[in-house]
Structures are given as C-alpha cells and as structure tokens.
C-alpha positions as a Markdown table, in Angstrom:
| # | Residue | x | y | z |
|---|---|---|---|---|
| 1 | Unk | 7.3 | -3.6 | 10.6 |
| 2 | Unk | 8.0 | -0.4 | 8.9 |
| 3 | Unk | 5.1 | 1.4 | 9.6 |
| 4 | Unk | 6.1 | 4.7 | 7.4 |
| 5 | Unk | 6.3 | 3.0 | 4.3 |
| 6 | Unk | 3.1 | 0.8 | 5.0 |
| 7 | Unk | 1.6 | 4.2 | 5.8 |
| 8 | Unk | 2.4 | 6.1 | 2.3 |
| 9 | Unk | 1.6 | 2.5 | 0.5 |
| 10 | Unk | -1.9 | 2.3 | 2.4 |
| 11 | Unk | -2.9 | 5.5 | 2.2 |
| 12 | Unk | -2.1 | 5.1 | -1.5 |
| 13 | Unk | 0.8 | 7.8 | -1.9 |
| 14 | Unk | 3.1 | 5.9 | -3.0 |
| 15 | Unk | 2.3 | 3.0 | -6.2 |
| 16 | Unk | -1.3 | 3.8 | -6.0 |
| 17 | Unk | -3.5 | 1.4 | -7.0 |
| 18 | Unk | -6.6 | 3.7 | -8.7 |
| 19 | Unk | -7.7 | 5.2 | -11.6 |
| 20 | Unk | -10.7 | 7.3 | -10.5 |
| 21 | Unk | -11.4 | 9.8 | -8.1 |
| 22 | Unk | -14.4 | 7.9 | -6.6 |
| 23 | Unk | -12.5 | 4.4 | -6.5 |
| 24 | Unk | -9.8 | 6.5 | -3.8 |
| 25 | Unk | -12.9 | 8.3 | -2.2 |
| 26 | Unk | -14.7 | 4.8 | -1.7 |
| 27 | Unk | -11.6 | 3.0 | -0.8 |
| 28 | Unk | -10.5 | 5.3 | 2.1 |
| 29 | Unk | -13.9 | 5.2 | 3.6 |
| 30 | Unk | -14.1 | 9.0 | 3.8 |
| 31 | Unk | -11.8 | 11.8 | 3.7 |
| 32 | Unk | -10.6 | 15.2 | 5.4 |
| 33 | Unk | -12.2 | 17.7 | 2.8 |
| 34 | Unk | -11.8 | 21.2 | 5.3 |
| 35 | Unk | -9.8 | 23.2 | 2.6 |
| 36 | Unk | -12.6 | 23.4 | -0.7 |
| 37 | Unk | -9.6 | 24.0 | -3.4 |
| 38 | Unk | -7.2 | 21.4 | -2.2 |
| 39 | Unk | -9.7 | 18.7 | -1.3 |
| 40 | Unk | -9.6 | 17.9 | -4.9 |
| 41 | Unk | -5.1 | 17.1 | -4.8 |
| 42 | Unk | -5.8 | 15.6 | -1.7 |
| 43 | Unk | -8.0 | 13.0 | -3.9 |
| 44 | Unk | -5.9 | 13.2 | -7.2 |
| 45 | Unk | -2.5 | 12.6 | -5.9 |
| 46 | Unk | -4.2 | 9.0 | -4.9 |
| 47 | Unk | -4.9 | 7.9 | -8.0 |
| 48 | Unk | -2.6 | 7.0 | -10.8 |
| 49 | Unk | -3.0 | 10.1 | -13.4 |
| 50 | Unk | -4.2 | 12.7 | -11.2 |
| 51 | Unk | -7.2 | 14.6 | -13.1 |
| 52 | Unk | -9.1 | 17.8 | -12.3 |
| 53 | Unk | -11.7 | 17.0 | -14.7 |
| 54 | Unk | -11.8 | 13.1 | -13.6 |
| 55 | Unk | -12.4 | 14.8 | -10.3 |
| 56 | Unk | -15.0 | 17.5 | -11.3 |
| 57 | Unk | -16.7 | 15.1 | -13.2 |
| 58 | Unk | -17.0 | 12.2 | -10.2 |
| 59 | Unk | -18.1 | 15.0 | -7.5 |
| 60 | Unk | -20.7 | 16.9 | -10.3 |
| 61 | Unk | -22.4 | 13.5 | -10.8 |
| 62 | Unk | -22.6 | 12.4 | -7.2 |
| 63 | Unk | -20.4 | 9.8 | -7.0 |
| 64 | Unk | -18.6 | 11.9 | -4.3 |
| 65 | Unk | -20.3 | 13.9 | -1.6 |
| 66 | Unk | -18.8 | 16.7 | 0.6 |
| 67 | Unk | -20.5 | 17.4 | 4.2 |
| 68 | Unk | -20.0 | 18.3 | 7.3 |
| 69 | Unk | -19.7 | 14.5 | 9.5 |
| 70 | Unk | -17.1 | 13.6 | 11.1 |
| 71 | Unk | -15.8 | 15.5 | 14.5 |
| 72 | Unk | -18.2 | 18.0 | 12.9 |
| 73 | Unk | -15.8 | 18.9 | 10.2 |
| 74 | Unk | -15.7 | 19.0 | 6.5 |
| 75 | Unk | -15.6 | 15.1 | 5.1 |
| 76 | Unk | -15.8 | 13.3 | 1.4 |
| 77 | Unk | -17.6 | 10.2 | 1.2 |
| 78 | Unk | -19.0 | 8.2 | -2.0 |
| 79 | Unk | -22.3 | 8.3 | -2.7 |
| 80 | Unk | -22.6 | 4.4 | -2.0 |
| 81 | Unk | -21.4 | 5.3 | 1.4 |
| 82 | Unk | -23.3 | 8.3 | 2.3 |
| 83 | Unk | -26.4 | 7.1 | 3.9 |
| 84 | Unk | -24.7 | 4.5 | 6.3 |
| 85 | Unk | -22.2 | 6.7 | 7.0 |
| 86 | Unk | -24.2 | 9.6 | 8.3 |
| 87 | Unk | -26.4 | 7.2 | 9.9 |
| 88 | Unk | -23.3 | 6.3 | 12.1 |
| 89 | Unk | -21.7 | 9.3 | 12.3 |
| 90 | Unk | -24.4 | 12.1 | 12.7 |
| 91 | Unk | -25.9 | 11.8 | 16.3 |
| 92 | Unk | -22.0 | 12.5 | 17.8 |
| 93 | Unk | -21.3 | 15.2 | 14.6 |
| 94 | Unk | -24.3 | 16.9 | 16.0 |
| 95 | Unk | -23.8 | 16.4 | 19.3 |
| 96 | Unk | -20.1 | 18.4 | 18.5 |
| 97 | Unk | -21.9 | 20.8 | 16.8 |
| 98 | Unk | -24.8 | 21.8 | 19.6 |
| 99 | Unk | -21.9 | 21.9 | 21.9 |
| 100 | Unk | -19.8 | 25.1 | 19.4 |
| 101 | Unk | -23.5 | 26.3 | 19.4 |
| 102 | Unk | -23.9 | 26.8 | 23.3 |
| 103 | Unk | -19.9 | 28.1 | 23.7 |
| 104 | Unk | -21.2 | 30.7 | 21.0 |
| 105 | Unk | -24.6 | 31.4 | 22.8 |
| 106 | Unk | -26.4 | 30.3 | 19.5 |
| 107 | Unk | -29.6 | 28.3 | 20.0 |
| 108 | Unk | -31.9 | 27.0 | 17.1 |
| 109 | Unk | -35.3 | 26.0 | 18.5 |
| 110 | Unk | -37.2 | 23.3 | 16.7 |
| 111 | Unk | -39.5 | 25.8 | 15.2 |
| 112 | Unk | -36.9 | 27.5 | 13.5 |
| 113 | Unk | -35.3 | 24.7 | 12.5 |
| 114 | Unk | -38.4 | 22.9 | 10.6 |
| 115 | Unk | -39.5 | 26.4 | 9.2 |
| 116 | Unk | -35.8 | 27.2 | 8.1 |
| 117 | Unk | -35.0 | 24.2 | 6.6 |
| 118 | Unk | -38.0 | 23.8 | 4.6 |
| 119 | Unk | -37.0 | 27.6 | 2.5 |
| 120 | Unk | -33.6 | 25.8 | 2.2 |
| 121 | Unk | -35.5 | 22.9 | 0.2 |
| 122 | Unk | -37.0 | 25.3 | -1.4 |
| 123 | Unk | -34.1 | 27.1 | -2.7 |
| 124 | Unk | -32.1 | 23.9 | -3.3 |
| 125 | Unk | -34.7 | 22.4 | -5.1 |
| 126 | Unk | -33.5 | 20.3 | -8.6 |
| 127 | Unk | -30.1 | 23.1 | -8.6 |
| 128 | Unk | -27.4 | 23.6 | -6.9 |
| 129 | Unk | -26.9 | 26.9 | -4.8 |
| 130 | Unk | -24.7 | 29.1 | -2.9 |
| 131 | Unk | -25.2 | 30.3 | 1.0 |
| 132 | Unk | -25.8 | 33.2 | -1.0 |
| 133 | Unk | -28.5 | 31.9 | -2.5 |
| 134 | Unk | -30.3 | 30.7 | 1.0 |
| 135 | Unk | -29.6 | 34.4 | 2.3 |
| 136 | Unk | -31.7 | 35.6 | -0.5 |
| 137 | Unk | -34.3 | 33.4 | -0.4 |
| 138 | Unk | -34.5 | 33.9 | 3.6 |
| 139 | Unk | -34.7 | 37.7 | 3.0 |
| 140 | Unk | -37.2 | 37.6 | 0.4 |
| 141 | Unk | -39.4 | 35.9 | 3.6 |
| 142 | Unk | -38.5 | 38.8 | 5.7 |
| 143 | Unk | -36.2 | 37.0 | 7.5 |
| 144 | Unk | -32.8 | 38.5 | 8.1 |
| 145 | Unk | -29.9 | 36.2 | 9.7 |
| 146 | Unk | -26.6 | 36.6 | 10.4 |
| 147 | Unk | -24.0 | 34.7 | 8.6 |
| 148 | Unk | -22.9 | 32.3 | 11.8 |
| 149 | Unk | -26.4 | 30.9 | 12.2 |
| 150 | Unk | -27.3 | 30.4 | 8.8 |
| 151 | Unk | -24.1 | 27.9 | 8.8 |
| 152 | Unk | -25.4 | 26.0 | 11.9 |
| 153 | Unk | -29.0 | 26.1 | 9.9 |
| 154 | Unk | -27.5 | 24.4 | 6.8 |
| 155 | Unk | -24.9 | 21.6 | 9.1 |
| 156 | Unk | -27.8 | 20.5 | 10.9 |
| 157 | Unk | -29.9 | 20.3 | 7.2 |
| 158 | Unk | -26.8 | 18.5 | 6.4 |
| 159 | Unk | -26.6 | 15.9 | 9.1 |
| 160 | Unk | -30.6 | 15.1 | 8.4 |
| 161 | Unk | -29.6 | 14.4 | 5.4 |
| 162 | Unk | -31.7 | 16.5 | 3.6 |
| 163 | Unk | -28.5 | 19.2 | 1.6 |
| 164 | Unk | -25.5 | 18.0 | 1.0 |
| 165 | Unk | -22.8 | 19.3 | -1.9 |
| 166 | Unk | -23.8 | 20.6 | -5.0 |
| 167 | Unk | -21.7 | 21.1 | -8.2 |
| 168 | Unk | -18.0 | 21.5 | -8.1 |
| 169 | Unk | -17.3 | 25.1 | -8.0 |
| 170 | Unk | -14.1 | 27.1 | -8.2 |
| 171 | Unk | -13.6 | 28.9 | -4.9 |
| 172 | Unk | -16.6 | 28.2 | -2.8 |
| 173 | Unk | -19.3 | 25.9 | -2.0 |
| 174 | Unk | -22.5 | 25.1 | -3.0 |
| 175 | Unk | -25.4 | 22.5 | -1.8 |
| 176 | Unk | -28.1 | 20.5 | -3.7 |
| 177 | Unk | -30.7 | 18.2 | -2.2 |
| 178 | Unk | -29.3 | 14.9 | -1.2 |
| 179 | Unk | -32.4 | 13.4 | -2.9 |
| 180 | Unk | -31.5 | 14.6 | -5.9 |
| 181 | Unk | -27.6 | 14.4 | -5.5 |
| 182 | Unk | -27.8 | 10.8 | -4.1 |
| 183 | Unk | -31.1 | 9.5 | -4.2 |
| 184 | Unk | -33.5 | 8.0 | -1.4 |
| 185 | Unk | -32.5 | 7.2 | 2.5 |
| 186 | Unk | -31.7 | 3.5 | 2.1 |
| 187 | Unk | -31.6 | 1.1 | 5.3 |
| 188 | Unk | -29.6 | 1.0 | 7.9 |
| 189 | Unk | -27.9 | -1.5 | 9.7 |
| 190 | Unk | -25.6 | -0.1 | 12.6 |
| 191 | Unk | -23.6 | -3.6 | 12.7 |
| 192 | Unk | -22.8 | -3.1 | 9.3 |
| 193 | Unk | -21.8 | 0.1 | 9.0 |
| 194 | Unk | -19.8 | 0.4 | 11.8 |
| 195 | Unk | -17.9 | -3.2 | 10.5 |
| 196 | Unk | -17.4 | -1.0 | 7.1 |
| 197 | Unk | -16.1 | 2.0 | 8.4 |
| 198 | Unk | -13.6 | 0.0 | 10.7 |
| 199 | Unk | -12.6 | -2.1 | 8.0 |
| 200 | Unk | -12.4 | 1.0 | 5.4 |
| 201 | Unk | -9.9 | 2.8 | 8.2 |
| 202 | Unk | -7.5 | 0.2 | 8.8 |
| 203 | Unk | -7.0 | -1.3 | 5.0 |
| 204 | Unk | -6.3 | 2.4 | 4.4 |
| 205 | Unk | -4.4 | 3.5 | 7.2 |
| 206 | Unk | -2.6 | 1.0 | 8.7 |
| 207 | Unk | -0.8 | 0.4 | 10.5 |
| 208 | Unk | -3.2 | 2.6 | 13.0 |
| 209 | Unk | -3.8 | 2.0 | 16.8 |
| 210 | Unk | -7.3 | 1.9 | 18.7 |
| 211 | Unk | -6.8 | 5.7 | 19.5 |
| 212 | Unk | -5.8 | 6.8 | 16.2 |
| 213 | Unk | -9.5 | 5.1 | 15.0 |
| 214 | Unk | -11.6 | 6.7 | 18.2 |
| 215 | Unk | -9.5 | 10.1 | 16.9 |
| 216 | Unk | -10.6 | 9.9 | 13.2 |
| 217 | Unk | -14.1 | 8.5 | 13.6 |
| 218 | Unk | -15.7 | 10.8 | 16.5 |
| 219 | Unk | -17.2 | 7.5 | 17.5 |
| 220 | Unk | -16.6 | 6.7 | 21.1 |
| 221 | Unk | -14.0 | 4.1 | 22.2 |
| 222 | Unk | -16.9 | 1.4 | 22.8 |
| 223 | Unk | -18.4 | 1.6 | 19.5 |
| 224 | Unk | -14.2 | 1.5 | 18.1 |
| 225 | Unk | -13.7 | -1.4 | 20.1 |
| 226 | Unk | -16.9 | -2.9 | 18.5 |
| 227 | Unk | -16.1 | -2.6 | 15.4 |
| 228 | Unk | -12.6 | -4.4 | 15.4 |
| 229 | Unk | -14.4 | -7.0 | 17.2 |
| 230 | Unk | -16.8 | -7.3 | 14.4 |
| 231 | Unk | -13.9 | -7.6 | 12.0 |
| 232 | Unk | -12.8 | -11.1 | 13.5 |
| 233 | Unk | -9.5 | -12.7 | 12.3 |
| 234 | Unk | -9.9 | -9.6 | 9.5 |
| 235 | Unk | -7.3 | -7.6 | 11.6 |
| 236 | Unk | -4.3 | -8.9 | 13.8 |
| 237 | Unk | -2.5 | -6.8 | 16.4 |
| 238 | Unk | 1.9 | -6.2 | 15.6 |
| 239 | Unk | 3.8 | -4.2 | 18.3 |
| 240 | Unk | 6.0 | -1.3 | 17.4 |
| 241 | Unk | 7.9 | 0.4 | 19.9 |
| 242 | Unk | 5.8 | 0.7 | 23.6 |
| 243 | Unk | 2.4 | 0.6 | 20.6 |
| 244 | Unk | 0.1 | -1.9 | 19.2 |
| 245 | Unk | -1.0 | -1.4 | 15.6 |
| 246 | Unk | -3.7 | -3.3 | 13.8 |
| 247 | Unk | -3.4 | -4.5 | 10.4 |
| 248 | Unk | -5.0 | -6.3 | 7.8 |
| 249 | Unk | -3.3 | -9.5 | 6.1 |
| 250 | Unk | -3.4 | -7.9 | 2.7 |
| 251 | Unk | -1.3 | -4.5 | 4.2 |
| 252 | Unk | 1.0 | -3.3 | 1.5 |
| 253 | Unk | 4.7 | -3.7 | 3.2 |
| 254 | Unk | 7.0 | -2.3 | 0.9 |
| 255 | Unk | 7.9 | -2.0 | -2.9 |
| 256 | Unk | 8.0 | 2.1 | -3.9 |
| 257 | Unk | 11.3 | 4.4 | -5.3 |
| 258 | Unk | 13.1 | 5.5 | -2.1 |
| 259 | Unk | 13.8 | 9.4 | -2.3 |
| 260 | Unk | 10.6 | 10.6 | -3.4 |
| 261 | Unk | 8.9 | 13.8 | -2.5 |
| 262 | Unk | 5.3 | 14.2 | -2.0 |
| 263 | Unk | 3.6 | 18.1 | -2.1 |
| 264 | Unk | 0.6 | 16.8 | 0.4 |
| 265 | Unk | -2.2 | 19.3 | 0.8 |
| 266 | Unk | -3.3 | 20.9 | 4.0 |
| 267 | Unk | -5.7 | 19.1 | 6.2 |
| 268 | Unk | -4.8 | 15.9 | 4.2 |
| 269 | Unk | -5.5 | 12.2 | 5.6 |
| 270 | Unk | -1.7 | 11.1 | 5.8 |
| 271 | Unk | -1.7 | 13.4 | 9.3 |
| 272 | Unk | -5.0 | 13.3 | 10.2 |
| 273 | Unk | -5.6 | 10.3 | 10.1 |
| 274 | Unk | -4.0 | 9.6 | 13.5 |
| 275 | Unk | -4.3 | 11.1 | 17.0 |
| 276 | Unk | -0.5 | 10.2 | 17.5 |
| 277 | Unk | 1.6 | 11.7 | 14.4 |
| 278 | Unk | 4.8 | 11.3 | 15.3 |
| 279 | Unk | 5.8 | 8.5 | 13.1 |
| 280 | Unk | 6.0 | 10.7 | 10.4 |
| 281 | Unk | 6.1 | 14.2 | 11.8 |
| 282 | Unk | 8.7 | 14.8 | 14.4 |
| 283 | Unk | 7.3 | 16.7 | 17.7 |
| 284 | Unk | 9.6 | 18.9 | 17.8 |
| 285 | Unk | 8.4 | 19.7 | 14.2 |
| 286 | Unk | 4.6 | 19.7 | 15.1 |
| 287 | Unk | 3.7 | 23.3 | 15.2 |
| 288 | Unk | 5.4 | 23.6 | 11.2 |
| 289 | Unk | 2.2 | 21.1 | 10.5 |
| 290 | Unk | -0.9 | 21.9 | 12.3 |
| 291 | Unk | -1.2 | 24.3 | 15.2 |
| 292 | Unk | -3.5 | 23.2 | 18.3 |
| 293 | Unk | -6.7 | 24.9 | 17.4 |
| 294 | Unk | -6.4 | 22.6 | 14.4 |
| 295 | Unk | -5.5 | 24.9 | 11.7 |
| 296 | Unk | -3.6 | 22.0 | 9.4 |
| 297 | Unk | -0.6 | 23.1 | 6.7 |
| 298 | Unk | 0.3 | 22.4 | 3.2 |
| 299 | Unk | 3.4 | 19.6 | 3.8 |
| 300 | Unk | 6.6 | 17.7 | 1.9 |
| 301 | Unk | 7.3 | 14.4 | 3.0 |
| 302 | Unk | 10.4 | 13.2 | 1.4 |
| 303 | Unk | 10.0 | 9.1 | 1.9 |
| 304 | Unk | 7.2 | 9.5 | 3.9 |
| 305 | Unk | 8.8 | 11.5 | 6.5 |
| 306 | Unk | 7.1 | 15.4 | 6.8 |
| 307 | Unk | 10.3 | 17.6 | 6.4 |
| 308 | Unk | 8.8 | 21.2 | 4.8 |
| 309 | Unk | 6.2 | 23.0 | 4.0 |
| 310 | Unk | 5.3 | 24.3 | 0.6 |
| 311 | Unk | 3.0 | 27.1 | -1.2 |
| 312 | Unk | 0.3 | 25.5 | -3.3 |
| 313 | Unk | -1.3 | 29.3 | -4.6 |
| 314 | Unk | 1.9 | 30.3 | -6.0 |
| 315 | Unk | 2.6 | 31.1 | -9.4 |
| 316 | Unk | 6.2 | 29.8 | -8.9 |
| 317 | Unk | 7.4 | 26.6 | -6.8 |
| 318 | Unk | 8.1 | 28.0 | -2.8 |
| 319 | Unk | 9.3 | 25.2 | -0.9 |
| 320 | Unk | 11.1 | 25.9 | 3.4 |
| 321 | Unk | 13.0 | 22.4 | 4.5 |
| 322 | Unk | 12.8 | 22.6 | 8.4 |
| 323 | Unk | 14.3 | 18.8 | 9.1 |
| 324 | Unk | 17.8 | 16.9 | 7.3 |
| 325 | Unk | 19.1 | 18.0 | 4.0 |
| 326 | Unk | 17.7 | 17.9 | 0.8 |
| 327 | Unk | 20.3 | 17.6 | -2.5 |
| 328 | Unk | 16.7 | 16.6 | -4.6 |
| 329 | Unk | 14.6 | 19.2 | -6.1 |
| 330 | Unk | 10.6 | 18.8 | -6.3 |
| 331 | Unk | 10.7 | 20.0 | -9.7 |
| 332 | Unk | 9.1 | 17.1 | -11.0 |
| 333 | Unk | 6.5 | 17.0 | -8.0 |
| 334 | Unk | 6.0 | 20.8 | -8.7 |
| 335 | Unk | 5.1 | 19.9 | -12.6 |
| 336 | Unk | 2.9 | 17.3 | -11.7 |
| 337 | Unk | 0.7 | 18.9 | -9.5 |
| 338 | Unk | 0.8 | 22.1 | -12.1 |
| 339 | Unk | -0.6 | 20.2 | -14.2 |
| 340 | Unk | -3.2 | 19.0 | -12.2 |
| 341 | Unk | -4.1 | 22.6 | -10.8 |
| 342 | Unk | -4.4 | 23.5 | -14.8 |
| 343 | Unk | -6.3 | 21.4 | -16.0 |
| 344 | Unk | -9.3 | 22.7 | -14.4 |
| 345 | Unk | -8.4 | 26.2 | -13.5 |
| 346 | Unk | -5.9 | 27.1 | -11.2 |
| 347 | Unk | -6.7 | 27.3 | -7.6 |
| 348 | Unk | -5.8 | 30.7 | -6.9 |
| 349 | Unk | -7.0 | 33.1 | -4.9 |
C-alpha cells in the first residue's frame, strides 16, 4: 500500500474525477470551509476545470451550504446532505460550542435565544444578509449586543437549522433561511446517516484509521465504530507500518504524473482530514503547517508530500521550500490557480 498516493487520488487531487463544484462537495461528504476566500480553491482544485463561477453559481443556488457543524467549526455540505448531516452532527457541535461559551463566561438563556432568533428570521427573511444586517435589526429593537455573542446567537440558529449561508460574497459572509436556501426538514434516520457519512469519509480519504474518522467527525469513538460496522464487507482493514487503515474495494491505488506540485489552501481536507498527519507532513515540519491552537497554513505538496508553504493574496507567485530540493518551478500551478482567483475577482485583501 502506498497510502500517499491513494491519499492525493481519493481526496481527488490528483486525476480528479468531477466536473462540478457540488459533485466534489457531495462526494467528500463535507468539507473544511474555516478560511471564506479559499474555501472556494479548496473545492475547485478537485474538480477537473477549476471554475469560480461554476463555484459561485453551485453555492448561490444552494446546492452547497456553508455552516458551522463539525468540531464546531466552519464546514461545506451539499444541500442533499444538509439535513442528515446536522441531524448527526449538531447535538456534539453544540455541545463544543456551550463548552467555548462557559470558558468565555457567555451564557444565552432560552428566552433570549427564542426571542433573538426569531428578529434573525426576521432579518433573513426571502434575502440574504450580513451580521451587519442582524446588528441593525437588533438595534432598531433597542437591543444592543456585543459582537462575540451575536456569533454564538447566529451558530446556535445555525445548528437548529433555521440560518445557514446565503449568497456567495467576496470577503465575508452572509446567511439566508435554510428554508429558503434548502427547503423543508426532511426525515431522519440516524442508522443512515451515520452509514453515509462513514462511507463518504473513507471512499474519500482513504486510507484513514478509526482515529483519524473519530478526529474529523466530532462523533464519539462508539458511534465511529458503529458506523464501519454498518458498512459490512464495504470496508476491509490493510496494515501499514505499527497502523491499520480501512479502505474501500474501489480505492484508487495509483495512475497520476509523478513530480507534480499542488498550491493547497489553508485549512484544506488533505491535512485535516486526519488526527495523525505524518504520512504526508513530516513532524518535524508540523508547526510550518498548522500550529496547536489550530491555526492551519496555505501548503505545497510536491507528490503528495507537504514540503512549503506559499502566499495565495499575492500579486506575484511567493513560494518558501522547508523539506528536499526542488529543480521544478510551480509556474504552471501558479497560472492555474490565477486563473481560477480571476475569474471571479481576486481574493485579495
């Protein structure tokens, strides 16, 4: 097993196999979306021509949906997967996000939150809007609120599944009802969903190990270990070193250019996908990726392997190699991802 090229292959880096934003966003289950302007490459670089308008387009229309789910943090998800999805996910996103409440000495009582939310529907209502937007619409109640709890107020709307994203903007976010973004709560079956997320991980990661999964879902190592049971003969186990991956029978193996580059945006799923990085990102290295409060950095992986970082606001390519040596240039990498970044505005500061 080579489990660095089945990664890029999987994770569809290398050969992908997609045309559309949404297919990639459906595909991969759900995906790391904590930096707004790169969320979009993150996406794009998985598909076959990557497109800012394919993108802008897919995420305007509500095929793809940006909230706050997993570990509490910034996730896409397509709109077929939303409701199960939060279903799943929300009572331990919100049990994470109570928890950064208390260590901030913020509480939200019940009142509040029922009274809040309902101006936020109110202000959302068939449009999509700013945090801006809820600030004035609070104020024009007489109700004045600091910037920190008015967040909580709209990730706990989010997990109830009442906002989620609105229209794609260019440097910040915006909300819209989920009833009007992506339509009625539909039922939920926790067998299922949990069998579909677990499934949607591994064809997309793998090779990946029980941890890895319990890291990436937030779900706790019972309901992990449920859903590969529920998988069957689906998965099958193949030891690597002192680990034990699982992988599907249809895992990509191998078939890609050797010596190319990739210009992978912060926060992307390649690293965070897994608890244990190390395949791909030396430890000595670690800190030139991600620091420990989880602060994640724009990366080059040159076959898979994370060997530099790279400046994606810059007029001009800025590329540091901190690991072998490097006789290729990312010129070509640099132009494709230019043109990407132009064709809907560049993402500058």
């Amino acid at each position: 097993m080579n489990p660095v090229a089945s990664r890029l292959l999987n994770q569809q880096l290398a050969a992908p196999q997609f045309r559309t934003p949404a297919e990639v966003v459906g595909y991969m289950g759900a995906m790391q979306a904590q930096e707004y302007r790169l969320m979009r490459w993150a996406v794009a670089i998985r598909t076959r021509k990557p497109s800012a308008t394919a993108f802008k387009q897919a995420f305007d229309s509500g095929q793809i949906i940006r909230l706050h789910l997993m570990r509490g943090t910034w996730q896409l998800v397509s709109a077929e997967d939303y409701w199960p999805l939060l279903e799943l996910c929300a009572p331990r996103a919100l049990a994470v996000i109570k928890g950064w409440m208390s260590s901030n000495k913020i509480s939200l009582p019940d009142e509040e939150v029922a009274s809040i939310r309902e101006i936020l529907i109110q202000a959302a209502e068939h449009r999509s809007v700013c945090k801006e937007d809820f600030a004035l619409a609070l104020a024009k109640k007489g109700i004045q609120m600091d910037d920190h709890r008015l967040s909580y107020h709209i990730r706990m709307a989010e997990l109830s599944g009442v906002l989620c994203s609105g229209d794609l903007l260019p440097m910040k976010a915006s909300y819209a009802l989920t009833a009007d973004k992506v339509g009625p709560r539909r039922p939920f079956d926790r067998e299922e969903a949990l069998a579909m997320l677990t499934r949607k991980y591994f064809q997309s990661r793998q090779p990946a190990t029980l941890e890895d999964f319990v890291w990436w879902s937030g779900l706790n190592i019972g309901d992990c270990r449920r859903g590969i049971a529920l998988l069957g003969d689906r998965l099958h186990t193949e030891r690597w070193g002192d680990r034990e991956f699982y992988l599907t029978e249809s895992c990509r193996r191998g078939g890609f250019r050797k010596g190319k580059y990739l210009l992978i945006p912060p926060y992307d799923e390649y690293l965070i996908s897994y608890k244990s990085r190390d395949i791909v990102l030396p430890a000595e290295h670690r800190h030139r990726a991600h620091n420990n409060s989880g602060i994640f950095q724009p990366i080059i992986a040159c076959d898979g392997i994370v060997c530099g970082n790279w400046a994606p606001f810059r007029e001009e390519l800025q590329a540091t190699f901190f690991l072998g040596e490097h006789s290729h240039d990312l010129k070509e990498e640099w132009r494709k991802y230019r043109r990407f970044a132009d064709g809907n505005g560049r993402p500058l500061p």
